[in-house]
Tab-separated table of C-alpha atoms and ligand atoms in Angstrom:
chain	number	residue	atom	x	y	z
A	1	MET	CA	102.866	17.218	69.239
A	2	TYR	CA	102.741	13.426	69.003
A	3	GLU	CA	99.498	11.644	69.787
A	4	THR	CA	98.662	11.081	73.419
A	5	THR	CA	95.737	9.982	75.552
A	6	TYR	CA	94.411	12.407	78.146
A	7	HIS	CA	93.008	11.316	81.523
A	8	LYS	CA	91.581	13.513	84.227
A	9	ALA	CA	92.268	12.147	87.709
A	10	SER	CA	89.997	13.091	90.579
A	11	SER	CA	92.146	11.703	93.397
A	12	VAL	CA	95.800	10.933	94.044
A	13	SER	CA	95.103	7.197	94.190
A	14	GLU	CA	93.303	7.323	90.839
A	15	ALA	CA	96.264	9.225	89.359
A	16	VAL	CA	98.679	6.570	90.647
A	17	ASP	CA	96.541	3.790	89.109
A	18	LEU	CA	96.324	5.581	85.762
A	19	LEU	CA	100.070	6.148	85.770
A	20	LYS	CA	100.777	2.483	86.529
A	21	LYS	CA	98.481	1.300	83.730
A	22	ALA	CA	99.980	3.643	81.142
A	23	ASP	CA	102.689	2.506	78.773
A	24	ASP	CA	104.770	5.652	79.150
A	25	GLY	CA	102.534	8.001	81.094
A	26	LYS	CA	103.340	11.431	82.472
A	27	LEU	CA	101.658	13.589	85.077
A	28	LEU	CA	100.236	16.874	83.794
A	29	SER	CA	99.876	19.691	86.297
A	30	GLY	CA	99.919	23.301	85.009
A	31	GLY	CA	101.380	22.130	81.719
A	32	GLN	CA	103.561	25.234	81.437
A	33	THR	CA	106.686	23.127	80.996
A	34	LEU	CA	105.297	19.821	79.743
A	35	ILE	CA	103.045	21.147	76.954
A	36	PRO	CA	105.732	23.364	75.355
A	37	THR	CA	108.116	20.370	75.570
A	38	MET	CA	105.552	18.101	73.876
A	39	LYS	CA	104.888	20.725	71.195
A	40	GLN	CA	108.593	20.652	70.377
A	41	ARG	CA	108.432	16.841	70.278
A	42	LEU	CA	111.034	16.620	73.024
A	43	ALA	CA	108.582	14.576	75.093
A	44	ALA	CA	106.062	12.070	73.784
A	45	PRO	CA	104.163	10.497	76.665
A	46	SER	CA	101.622	7.842	75.674
A	47	ASP	CA	99.245	9.119	78.343
A	48	LEU	CA	98.763	12.334	80.280
A	49	ILE	CA	97.277	12.188	83.762
A	50	ASP	CA	95.877	15.591	84.705
A	51	LEU	CA	96.293	16.490	88.395
A	52	ARG	CA	94.880	20.006	88.223
A	53	GLN	CA	91.343	19.065	89.275
A	54	ILE	CA	92.345	17.030	92.328
A	55	ASP	CA	91.060	18.936	95.354
A	56	GLU	CA	93.360	17.246	97.874
A	57	LEU	CA	96.372	18.627	95.952
A	58	LYS	CA	95.238	22.238	96.158
A	59	GLY	CA	95.314	25.005	98.708
A	60	ILE	CA	97.513	26.735	101.240
A	61	SER	CA	97.171	26.337	104.995
A	62	ARG	CA	98.984	27.621	108.041
A	63	GLN	CA	99.498	24.801	110.539
A	64	SER	CA	99.503	24.984	114.343
A	65	ASP	CA	103.328	25.014	114.520
A	66	GLY	CA	103.409	28.070	112.250
A	67	SER	CA	104.519	26.150	109.178
A	68	ILE	CA	102.873	26.694	105.806
A	69	ARG	CA	101.641	23.745	103.778
A	70	ILE	CA	101.083	24.203	100.054
A	71	GLY	CA	99.345	21.573	97.922
A	72	ALA	CA	101.368	20.471	94.893
A	73	ALA	CA	98.745	21.625	92.363
A	74	THR	CA	98.553	25.157	93.784
A	75	CYS	CA	99.353	27.698	91.076
A	76	HIS	CA	102.073	30.346	91.361
A	77	ALA	CA	99.516	33.198	91.405
A	78	ASP	CA	97.781	31.697	94.455
A	79	VAL	CA	101.093	31.408	96.360
A	80	ALA	CA	102.033	34.988	95.413
A	81	GLY	CA	98.632	36.299	96.504
A	82	SER	CA	98.174	34.309	99.726
A	83	ALA	CA	97.872	36.485	102.834
A	84	ASP	CA	99.366	33.677	104.965
A	85	VAL	CA	102.407	33.258	102.728
A	86	LYS	CA	102.956	37.013	102.454
A	87	GLU	CA	102.956	37.342	106.216
A	88	ALA	CA	104.949	34.250	107.190
A	89	LEU	CA	107.276	33.868	104.215
A	90	PRO	CA	107.473	37.163	102.301
A	91	GLY	CA	110.435	35.888	100.282
A	92	LEU	CA	108.387	32.951	99.004
A	93	ALA	CA	105.423	35.148	98.012
A	94	ALA	CA	107.773	37.525	96.185
A	95	LEU	CA	109.453	34.619	94.397
A	96	ALA	CA	106.145	33.168	93.195
A	97	GLY	CA	105.108	36.604	91.890
A	98	LYS	CA	108.247	36.810	89.765
A	99	ILE	CA	107.872	33.502	87.934
A	100	GLY	CA	107.397	33.985	84.203
A	101	ASP	CA	104.420	36.235	83.496
A	102	PRO	CA	100.873	36.562	84.913
A	103	HIS	CA	99.454	33.959	82.516
A	104	VAL	CA	102.106	31.354	83.317
A	105	ARG	CA	101.434	32.029	87.013
A	106	HIS	CA	97.729	31.293	86.533
A	107	MET	CA	98.506	27.760	85.337
A	108	GLY	CA	101.957	26.681	86.534
A	109	THR	CA	102.147	24.882	89.879
A	110	ILE	CA	104.687	24.466	92.664
A	111	GLY	CA	104.604	20.655	92.398
A	112	GLY	CA	105.251	20.752	88.647
A	113	SER	CA	108.080	23.210	89.078
A	114	ILE	CA	109.984	21.213	91.695
A	115	ALA	CA	109.360	17.836	90.007
A	116	ASN	CA	110.817	19.295	86.833
A	117	ASN	CA	113.819	20.850	88.669
A	118	ASP	CA	114.869	23.101	85.816
A	119	PRO	CA	118.268	24.564	86.790
A	120	ALA	CA	116.815	28.032	86.083
A	121	ALA	CA	113.554	27.526	88.019
A	122	ASP	CA	112.897	29.734	91.035
A	123	TYR	CA	111.155	27.477	93.579
A	124	PRO	CA	114.035	25.015	94.202
A	125	SER	CA	116.053	27.831	95.829
A	126	ALA	CA	113.226	28.618	98.260
A	127	LEU	CA	112.730	24.984	99.260
A	128	LEU	CA	116.434	24.503	99.904
A	129	ALA	CA	116.953	27.796	101.777
A	130	LEU	CA	113.828	27.392	103.902
A	131	GLY	CA	114.530	23.729	104.664
A	132	ALA	CA	111.137	22.666	103.306
A	133	SER	CA	109.906	19.096	103.299
A	134	ILE	CA	108.331	17.492	100.270
A	135	GLU	CA	105.440	15.076	100.792
A	136	THR	CA	104.650	12.464	98.173
A	137	ASN	CA	102.135	9.633	97.908
A	138	LYS	CA	104.884	7.352	99.271
A	139	ARG	CA	107.132	9.256	101.705
A	140	GLU	CA	108.597	12.561	102.776
A	141	PHE	CA	111.850	14.153	101.605
A	142	THR	CA	113.932	17.032	102.892
A	143	ALA	CA	114.744	19.576	100.199
A	144	ASP	CA	118.430	18.678	100.678
A	145	ASP	CA	117.705	15.111	99.526
A	146	PHE	CA	115.103	15.932	96.895
A	147	PHE	CA	117.031	17.963	94.291
A	148	THR	CA	119.680	15.624	92.900
A	149	GLY	CA	120.925	17.390	89.747
A	150	MET	CA	119.907	19.258	86.609
A	151	PHE	CA	116.304	18.161	85.812
A	152	GLU	CA	116.832	15.335	88.347
A	153	THR	CA	115.006	14.625	91.593
A	154	ALA	CA	114.811	11.724	94.036
A	155	LEU	CA	111.250	10.916	92.873
A	156	ASP	CA	110.451	7.437	91.565
A	157	GLU	CA	108.781	7.110	88.153
A	158	ASP	CA	105.357	6.551	89.679
A	159	GLU	CA	105.659	8.985	92.571
A	160	ILE	CA	103.484	12.086	92.943
A	161	VAL	CA	104.421	15.179	94.919
A	162	THR	CA	101.384	15.957	97.070
A	163	ALA	CA	102.463	18.941	99.199
A	164	ILE	CA	105.364	21.087	100.306
A	165	VAL	CA	105.710	22.171	103.951
A	166	PHE	CA	107.725	25.268	104.823
A	167	PRO	CA	108.726	25.679	108.492
A	168	ALA	CA	108.120	28.987	110.266
A	169	THR	CA	110.940	31.360	109.430
A	170	GLU	CA	112.188	34.592	110.962
A	171	LYS	CA	113.427	36.194	107.737
A	172	SER	CA	113.245	35.328	104.067
A	173	ALA	CA	113.924	37.121	100.809
A	174	TYR	CA	114.633	36.349	97.167
A	175	ALA	CA	116.498	38.351	94.550
A	176	LYS	CA	116.496	37.287	90.925
A	177	PHE	CA	118.199	38.491	87.799
A	178	PRO	CA	115.741	37.330	85.142
A	179	ASN	CA	116.684	36.502	81.610
A	180	PRO	CA	115.064	39.440	79.767
A	181	ALA	CA	113.434	37.163	77.173
A	182	SER	CA	112.326	34.048	79.055
A	183	ARG	CA	112.034	35.512	82.609
A	184	TYR	CA	113.771	32.399	83.995
A	185	ALA	CA	116.555	33.091	86.496
A	186	MET	CA	120.049	33.835	85.168
A	187	ALA	CA	120.866	33.784	88.865
A	188	GLY	CA	118.481	33.815	91.801
A	189	VAL	CA	119.455	33.840	95.457
A	190	PHE	CA	117.127	32.949	98.326
A	191	VAL	CA	118.255	33.853	101.862
A	192	ALA	CA	116.517	32.661	105.023
A	193	LYS	CA	117.013	32.694	108.755
A	194	GLY	CA	114.901	30.303	110.784
A	195	ALA	CA	114.544	26.911	112.427
A	196	ASN	CA	117.084	25.441	110.005
A	197	GLY	CA	119.636	28.168	110.707
A	198	THR	CA	120.791	30.683	108.157
A	199	ARG	CA	120.708	29.402	104.614
A	200	VAL	CA	121.627	30.794	101.220
A	201	ALA	CA	120.498	28.895	98.111
A	202	VAL	CA	121.313	29.718	94.507
A	203	THR	CA	119.339	28.825	91.391
A	204	GLY	CA	119.822	29.619	87.691
A	205	ALA	CA	123.583	29.373	87.893
A	206	GLY	CA	124.684	25.865	88.897
A	207	GLN	CA	125.371	23.127	86.355
A	208	ASP	CA	123.878	20.628	88.800
A	209	GLY	CA	120.931	22.839	89.661
A	210	VAL	CA	120.263	24.534	92.967
A	211	PHE	CA	123.076	24.695	95.575
A	212	ARG	CA	123.876	26.286	98.953
A	213	VAL	CA	126.705	28.736	99.645
A	214	LYS	CA	127.997	27.732	103.087
A	215	GLU	CA	130.559	30.538	103.225
A	216	MET	CA	127.810	33.144	102.878
A	217	GLU	CA	125.735	31.345	105.512
A	218	THR	CA	128.597	31.522	108.024
A	219	ALA	CA	129.165	35.192	107.237
A	220	LEU	CA	125.476	36.005	107.711
A	221	ASN	CA	125.425	34.155	111.016
A	222	GLY	CA	128.118	36.596	112.149
A	223	SER	CA	126.328	39.658	110.848
A	224	TRP	CA	123.142	39.841	108.795
A	225	SER	CA	124.069	42.577	106.346
A	226	PRO	CA	124.731	42.941	102.600
A	227	ASP	CA	128.342	43.835	103.429
A	228	ALA	CA	128.841	40.442	105.062
A	229	VAL	CA	128.408	38.670	101.705
A	230	ALA	CA	129.795	41.395	99.433
A	231	SER	CA	133.298	39.952	99.255
A	232	ILE	CA	132.263	36.294	98.969
A	233	SER	CA	132.115	34.869	95.472
A	234	VAL	CA	131.348	31.370	94.257
A	235	SER	CA	133.733	29.579	91.928
A	236	ALA	CA	132.791	29.913	88.244
A	237	ASP	CA	133.999	26.351	87.578
A	238	ASP	CA	130.701	24.601	88.246
A	239	LEU	CA	128.422	27.329	86.873
A	240	ILE	CA	126.424	27.400	83.654
A	241	SER	CA	127.928	29.143	80.656
A	242	ASP	CA	125.609	29.715	77.684
A	243	ILE	CA	124.498	32.319	75.128
A	244	HIS	CA	122.844	34.287	77.918
A	245	GLY	CA	125.979	34.711	80.009
A	246	SER	CA	129.365	33.221	80.872
A	247	SER	CA	129.984	31.356	84.107
A	248	GLU	CA	132.140	34.259	85.372
A	249	TYR	CA	129.238	36.650	84.729
A	250	ARG	CA	126.878	34.345	86.631
A	251	ALA	CA	129.368	34.068	89.525
A	252	ASN	CA	129.311	37.849	89.826
A	253	LEU	CA	125.504	37.894	89.645
A	254	VAL	CA	125.326	35.433	92.561
A	255	THR	CA	127.147	37.856	94.881
A	256	VAL	CA	125.078	40.817	93.684
A	257	MET	CA	121.781	38.944	94.105
A	258	ALA	CA	122.864	37.706	97.550
A	259	LYS	CA	123.499	41.293	98.662
A	260	ARG	CA	120.116	42.413	97.327
A	261	ALA	CA	118.305	39.535	98.993
A	262	VAL	CA	119.912	40.200	102.380
A	263	ALA	CA	119.047	43.893	102.070
A	264	ALA	CA	115.418	43.012	101.273
A	265	ALA	CA	114.971	40.500	104.129
B	1	MET	CA	89.639	11.187	70.325
B	2	GLY	CA	87.295	12.542	72.893
B	3	GLN	CA	84.318	14.789	73.259
B	4	VAL	CA	84.862	18.202	74.853
B	5	THR	CA	82.108	20.542	75.969
B	6	MET	CA	82.634	24.045	77.298
B	7	THR	CA	81.010	27.438	77.445
B	8	VAL	CA	82.618	29.847	74.995
B	9	ASN	CA	81.524	33.482	75.125
B	10	GLY	CA	78.382	32.416	76.944
B	11	LYS	CA	77.347	29.651	74.532
B	12	THR	CA	77.711	25.939	75.159
B	13	VAL	CA	79.830	24.343	72.448
B	14	SER	CA	81.155	20.851	71.971
B	15	GLY	CA	83.320	18.971	69.555
B	16	THR	CA	85.159	15.717	69.046
B	17	VAL	CA	88.880	16.320	69.069
B	18	GLU	CA	92.131	14.395	69.366
B	19	ASP	CA	93.423	14.493	72.934
B	20	ARG	CA	96.531	16.397	71.795
B	21	THR	CA	94.435	19.283	70.408
B	22	LEU	CA	95.459	22.606	71.894
B	23	LEU	CA	92.754	24.938	73.169
B	24	SER	CA	93.951	27.556	70.624
B	25	THR	CA	93.434	25.030	67.797
B	26	PHE	CA	89.982	24.090	69.053
B	27	ILE	CA	88.977	27.764	69.245
B	28	ARG	CA	90.353	28.679	65.819
B	29	GLU	CA	89.625	25.550	63.800
B	30	ASN	CA	86.587	23.926	65.391
B	31	LEU	CA	84.811	27.092	66.469
B	32	ALA	CA	86.166	29.356	63.681
B	33	LEU	CA	86.875	32.083	66.225
B	34	THR	CA	90.039	33.364	64.588
B	35	GLY	CA	90.477	36.421	66.770
B	36	THR	CA	92.615	34.283	69.075
B	37	HIS	CA	96.025	34.408	67.389
B	38	VAL	CA	99.016	32.086	67.552
B	39	GLY	CA	102.241	34.042	67.375
B	40	CYS	CA	104.950	31.741	68.683
B	41	ASP	CA	105.843	28.171	69.422
B	42	THR	CA	107.426	28.832	72.804
B	43	SER	CA	104.547	30.006	75.032
B	44	GLN	CA	106.046	33.486	75.245
B	45	CYS	CA	104.123	35.962	73.058
B	46	GLY	CA	100.632	36.054	74.583
B	47	ALA	CA	98.814	36.519	71.240
B	48	CYS	CA	96.717	33.466	72.130
B	49	LEU	CA	95.417	34.713	75.496
B	50	VAL	CA	91.876	33.800	76.461
B	51	HIS	CA	90.164	33.743	79.838
B	52	VAL	CA	89.401	30.304	81.261
B	53	ASP	CA	87.180	30.356	84.338
B	54	GLY	CA	87.937	34.046	84.732
B	55	LYS	CA	91.730	33.917	84.449
B	56	ALA	CA	93.917	34.876	81.491
B	57	VAL	CA	95.850	31.869	80.178
B	58	LYS	CA	97.813	30.987	77.055
B	59	SER	CA	95.470	28.877	74.932
B	60	CYS	CA	98.474	27.525	72.992
B	61	THR	CA	99.774	25.980	76.215
B	62	MET	CA	96.636	24.225	77.332
B	63	LEU	CA	94.849	21.240	75.846
B	64	ALA	CA	91.225	21.593	74.819
B	65	ALA	CA	90.638	18.589	77.101
B	66	GLN	CA	91.965	20.558	80.097
B	67	ALA	CA	89.318	23.230	79.469
B	68	ASN	CA	86.544	20.627	79.211
B	69	GLY	CA	83.629	21.765	81.364
B	70	GLY	CA	85.059	25.261	81.784
B	71	ALA	CA	83.979	28.754	80.776
B	72	VAL	CA	86.105	30.413	78.097
B	73	THR	CA	86.047	34.026	76.919
B	74	THR	CA	87.803	34.962	73.682
B	75	ILE	CA	88.233	38.400	72.113
B	76	GLU	CA	84.984	37.800	70.185
B	77	GLY	CA	83.197	37.752	73.539
B	78	VAL	CA	84.438	41.241	74.450
B	79	GLY	CA	82.430	44.288	73.301
B	80	THR	CA	80.705	44.651	69.926
B	81	PRO	CA	81.645	46.773	66.892
B	82	ALA	CA	78.888	49.202	67.843
B	83	GLU	CA	79.748	49.234	71.521
B	84	LEU	CA	83.419	48.630	72.171
B	85	HIS	CA	84.652	47.508	75.586
B	86	PRO	CA	86.468	50.423	77.357
B	87	VAL	CA	89.805	48.671	76.755
B	88	GLN	CA	89.084	48.270	73.025
B	89	LYS	CA	87.950	51.897	72.792
B	90	ALA	CA	91.116	53.092	74.536
B	91	PHE	CA	93.366	51.071	72.169
B	92	LYS	CA	91.581	52.725	69.235
B	93	GLU	CA	91.861	56.239	70.672
B	94	ASN	CA	95.516	55.913	71.697
B	95	HIS	CA	96.755	54.212	68.544
B	96	GLY	CA	97.584	51.165	70.667
B	97	LEU	CA	97.966	48.925	67.639
B	98	GLN	CA	99.617	48.879	64.250
B	99	CYS	CA	99.389	45.515	62.492
B	100	GLY	CA	96.967	44.286	65.166
B	101	PHE	CA	98.396	40.791	65.493
B	102	CYS	CA	99.162	41.059	69.207
B	103	THR	CA	96.049	43.112	69.969
B	104	PRO	CA	93.534	40.400	70.933
B	105	GLY	CA	96.049	39.045	73.451
B	106	MET	CA	96.879	42.543	74.705
B	107	ILE	CA	93.174	43.298	75.262
B	108	MET	CA	92.559	39.992	77.090
B	109	SER	CA	95.659	40.660	79.210
B	110	ALA	CA	94.548	44.230	79.986
B	111	ILE	CA	91.050	43.154	81.030
B	112	ASP	CA	92.515	40.437	83.250
B	113	MET	CA	94.926	42.825	84.975
B	114	ILE	CA	92.206	45.419	85.600
B	115	ASN	CA	89.918	42.671	86.955
B	116	ARG	CA	92.604	41.423	89.315
B	117	LEU	CA	94.346	44.602	90.410
B	118	GLY	CA	91.479	47.047	90.242
B	119	PRO	CA	91.082	50.223	88.214
B	120	ASN	CA	93.472	53.220	88.171
B	121	LEU	CA	96.596	51.215	87.379
B	122	ASP	CA	99.934	53.015	87.323
B	123	GLU	CA	102.356	52.763	84.439
B	124	ASP	CA	104.891	50.640	86.292
B	125	THR	CA	102.271	48.008	87.185
B	126	ILE	CA	100.967	47.910	83.616
B	127	ARG	CA	104.472	47.404	82.174
B	128	HIS	CA	105.210	44.525	84.587
B	129	GLU	CA	101.856	42.911	83.956
B	130	LEU	CA	102.532	42.971	80.207
B	131	GLU	CA	105.567	40.728	80.624
B	132	GLY	CA	103.768	37.879	78.843
B	133	ASN	CA	102.637	39.908	75.810
B	134	ILE	CA	104.976	40.684	72.937
B	135	CYS	CA	104.341	43.348	70.279
B	136	ARG	CA	106.569	43.645	67.200
B	137	CYS	CA	105.197	47.003	66.073
B	138	THR	CA	104.205	49.637	68.558
B	139	GLY	CA	107.083	49.935	70.997
B	140	TYR	CA	104.502	49.453	73.765
B	141	HIS	CA	104.135	53.131	74.818
B	142	ASN	CA	100.691	53.562	73.261
B	143	ILE	CA	99.557	50.182	74.579
B	144	VAL	CA	100.492	51.256	78.102
B	145	LYS	CA	98.724	54.604	77.574
B	146	ALA	CA	95.606	52.832	76.336
B	147	ILE	CA	95.465	50.462	79.312
B	148	LYS	CA	96.011	53.343	81.726
B	149	GLN	CA	93.175	55.330	80.155
B	150	ALA	CA	90.869	52.294	80.151
B	151	SER	CA	91.645	51.542	83.788
B	152	GLU	CA	90.733	55.133	84.681
B	153	GLU	CA	87.532	55.057	82.640
B	154	MET	CA	86.567	51.777	84.251
B	155	ALA	CA	87.066	53.413	87.663
B	156	ASP	CA	84.631	56.165	86.633
B	157	VAL	CA	82.117	53.552	85.502
B	158	LEU	CA	82.478	51.718	88.811
B	159	GLU	CA	82.071	54.942	90.815
B	160	ALA	CA	79.016	55.961	88.822
B	161	ALA	CA	77.478	52.573	89.559
B	162	GLU	CA	77.937	52.958	93.304
C	1	FAD	C1	106.917	31.652	79.189
C	1	FAD	C2	107.288	30.890	80.423
C	1	FAD	C3	108.085	31.486	81.372
C	1	FAD	C4	108.440	30.800	82.539
C	1	FAD	N1	109.231	31.434	83.454
C	1	FAD	C5	109.595	30.784	84.580
C	1	FAD	C6	110.400	31.442	85.576
C	1	FAD	O1	110.748	32.607	85.464
C	1	FAD	N2	110.742	30.719	86.675
C	1	FAD	C7	110.338	29.440	86.857
C	1	FAD	O2	110.682	28.857	87.897
C	1	FAD	N3	109.572	28.809	85.958
C	1	FAD	C8	109.193	29.451	84.827
C	1	FAD	N4	108.386	28.801	83.916
C	1	FAD	C9	107.975	27.421	84.189
C	1	FAD	C10	106.688	27.384	85.003
C	1	FAD	O3	106.929	27.854	86.313
C	1	FAD	C11	106.087	25.982	85.082
C	1	FAD	O4	104.800	26.189	85.550
C	1	FAD	C12	106.756	24.993	85.979
C	1	FAD	O5	108.104	24.816	85.714
C	1	FAD	C13	106.155	23.598	85.834
C	1	FAD	O6	104.965	23.537	86.530
C	1	FAD	P1	103.647	22.989	85.849
C	1	FAD	O7	102.650	22.897	86.927
C	1	FAD	O8	103.325	23.836	84.691
C	1	FAD	O9	104.115	21.518	85.447
C	1	FAD	P2	103.886	20.625	84.150
C	1	FAD	O10	104.415	21.309	82.952
C	1	FAD	O11	102.496	20.151	84.105
C	1	FAD	O12	104.835	19.396	84.546
C	1	FAD	C14	106.252	19.522	84.609
C	1	FAD	C15	106.877	18.170	84.968
C	1	FAD	O13	106.595	17.823	86.324
C	1	FAD	C16	105.873	16.589	86.421
C	1	FAD	N5	104.891	16.790	87.488
C	1	FAD	C17	103.918	17.750	87.526
C	1	FAD	N6	103.272	17.692	88.701
C	1	FAD	C18	103.827	16.697	89.426
C	1	FAD	C19	103.573	16.164	90.741
C	1	FAD	N7	102.623	16.670	91.543
C	1	FAD	N8	104.339	15.130	91.162
C	1	FAD	C20	105.312	14.618	90.367
C	1	FAD	N9	105.599	15.071	89.126
C	1	FAD	C21	104.865	16.115	88.654
C	1	FAD	C22	105.280	16.388	85.040
C	1	FAD	O14	105.081	15.021	84.777
C	1	FAD	C23	106.335	17.013	84.147
C	1	FAD	O15	107.377	16.123	83.906
C	1	FAD	C24	107.992	29.466	82.747
C	1	FAD	C25	107.181	28.859	81.791
C	1	FAD	C26	106.823	29.551	80.638
C	1	FAD	C27	105.940	28.890	79.627
C	2	FES	S1	100.955	31.701	70.728
C	2	FES	FE1	100.576	31.324	72.794
C	2	FES	S2	102.140	32.381	73.788
C	2	FES	FE2	102.636	32.698	71.681
C	3	FES	S1	100.565	45.788	66.681
C	3	FES	FE1	101.754	44.486	65.420
C	3	FES	S2	102.445	43.024	66.860
C	3	FES	FE2	101.563	44.492	68.118
């Protein structure tokens, strides 16, 4: 790891100030992506601004309209274990409980995961399928506008994700085929039926990151059953092909995971 | 460089370290507690597990500065040679280790899962919970057996205490 200077922020405004003052600063949340990347010398921020101790970024609350608000620095284990999330959004709780391993879930956070937008990360599929909104220190995004490509988001350099709000949803479920070594998704499909209609979002497979499958959404609007999506496949053209699996293999996994998710919802 | 102070195995310790120092490096090199192992460079093997503020985390994927002010437990803080922790005793009895490199991490993982999920764990739960711990030697069966036995013995201890 290259040299760096560590700062602990105790509020969002302090974090913004520290970030502005830094030469080439980076926010540090759970560190479960950033620290391994720095160890490999693939990132070399001059300064690290730690968000993990900022109280206003933590916690899960159910709001009066039934939506669930999750602070950006809330760890995966807390989302997986939350009684409110399990009741209102079982698919989201199940997803959080399948990220990596128990130790990664103790540190890694929802804000860090979506800001990073790894094409194989789990959370982006839930935000897109549930029609979540993303609050930052500057503005609010819809999930549709937030994820802009592989490891790309609509965030500015000095912008901090503060919370994610998930609207009340009738049904939600997630099915993931994990890479046996890394546990990241080879293909993960999140299905939801709620205020934003029926949505199907796929992670782990797309070259540009998370995407929706409109054809499956239409089919599920007609009939919510695994059979409704069984004969729908996505084109392999825009899917990832790597040592873990070809794009054709991933295309097949998308249909299989969609069926499993619908069956589980 | 900065000063870090934390409680490790019940004792307050401090040291001056570079900000990029990993918690695993601080534990091994500054504190000479070499029971915490480093087995990979990719945050995947779990040999480096310690508990920070009561939760198992990978000390190779956390800066010492992030643990500043916290309470850390390493394998040296678990049991004593004369009086092994039930998990350590069960690993010994079930031949849950061969070379022993992964063992400190396995024990810290096992204690964390029993703390979180309660005693009397079933095999399926134990196998899923071990997703972040890699062993090159044993083939895992005896590790799972050991954790199952320890989780049952810890249930007996808890019942006896009630
Ligand atoms: C062994 C292992 C297995 C894993 N398996 C999975 C898996 O199966 N599925 C999965 O989805 N993920 C997996 N992960 C990744 C894990 O979920 C990370 O926790 C997550 O991707 C990043 O979150 P973090 O809080 O650790 O972020 P950090 O590593 O601290 O930060 C990541 C990036 O986001 C930026 N950032 C952090 N917080 C904010 C914020 N509030 N606002 C703006 N920018 C911010 C940082 O500057 C950095 O660029 C795995 C990681 C490991 C080590
Ligand atoms: S040394 Fe920490 S996970 Fe391998
Ligand atoms: S006993 Fe050798 S690595 Fe597990």
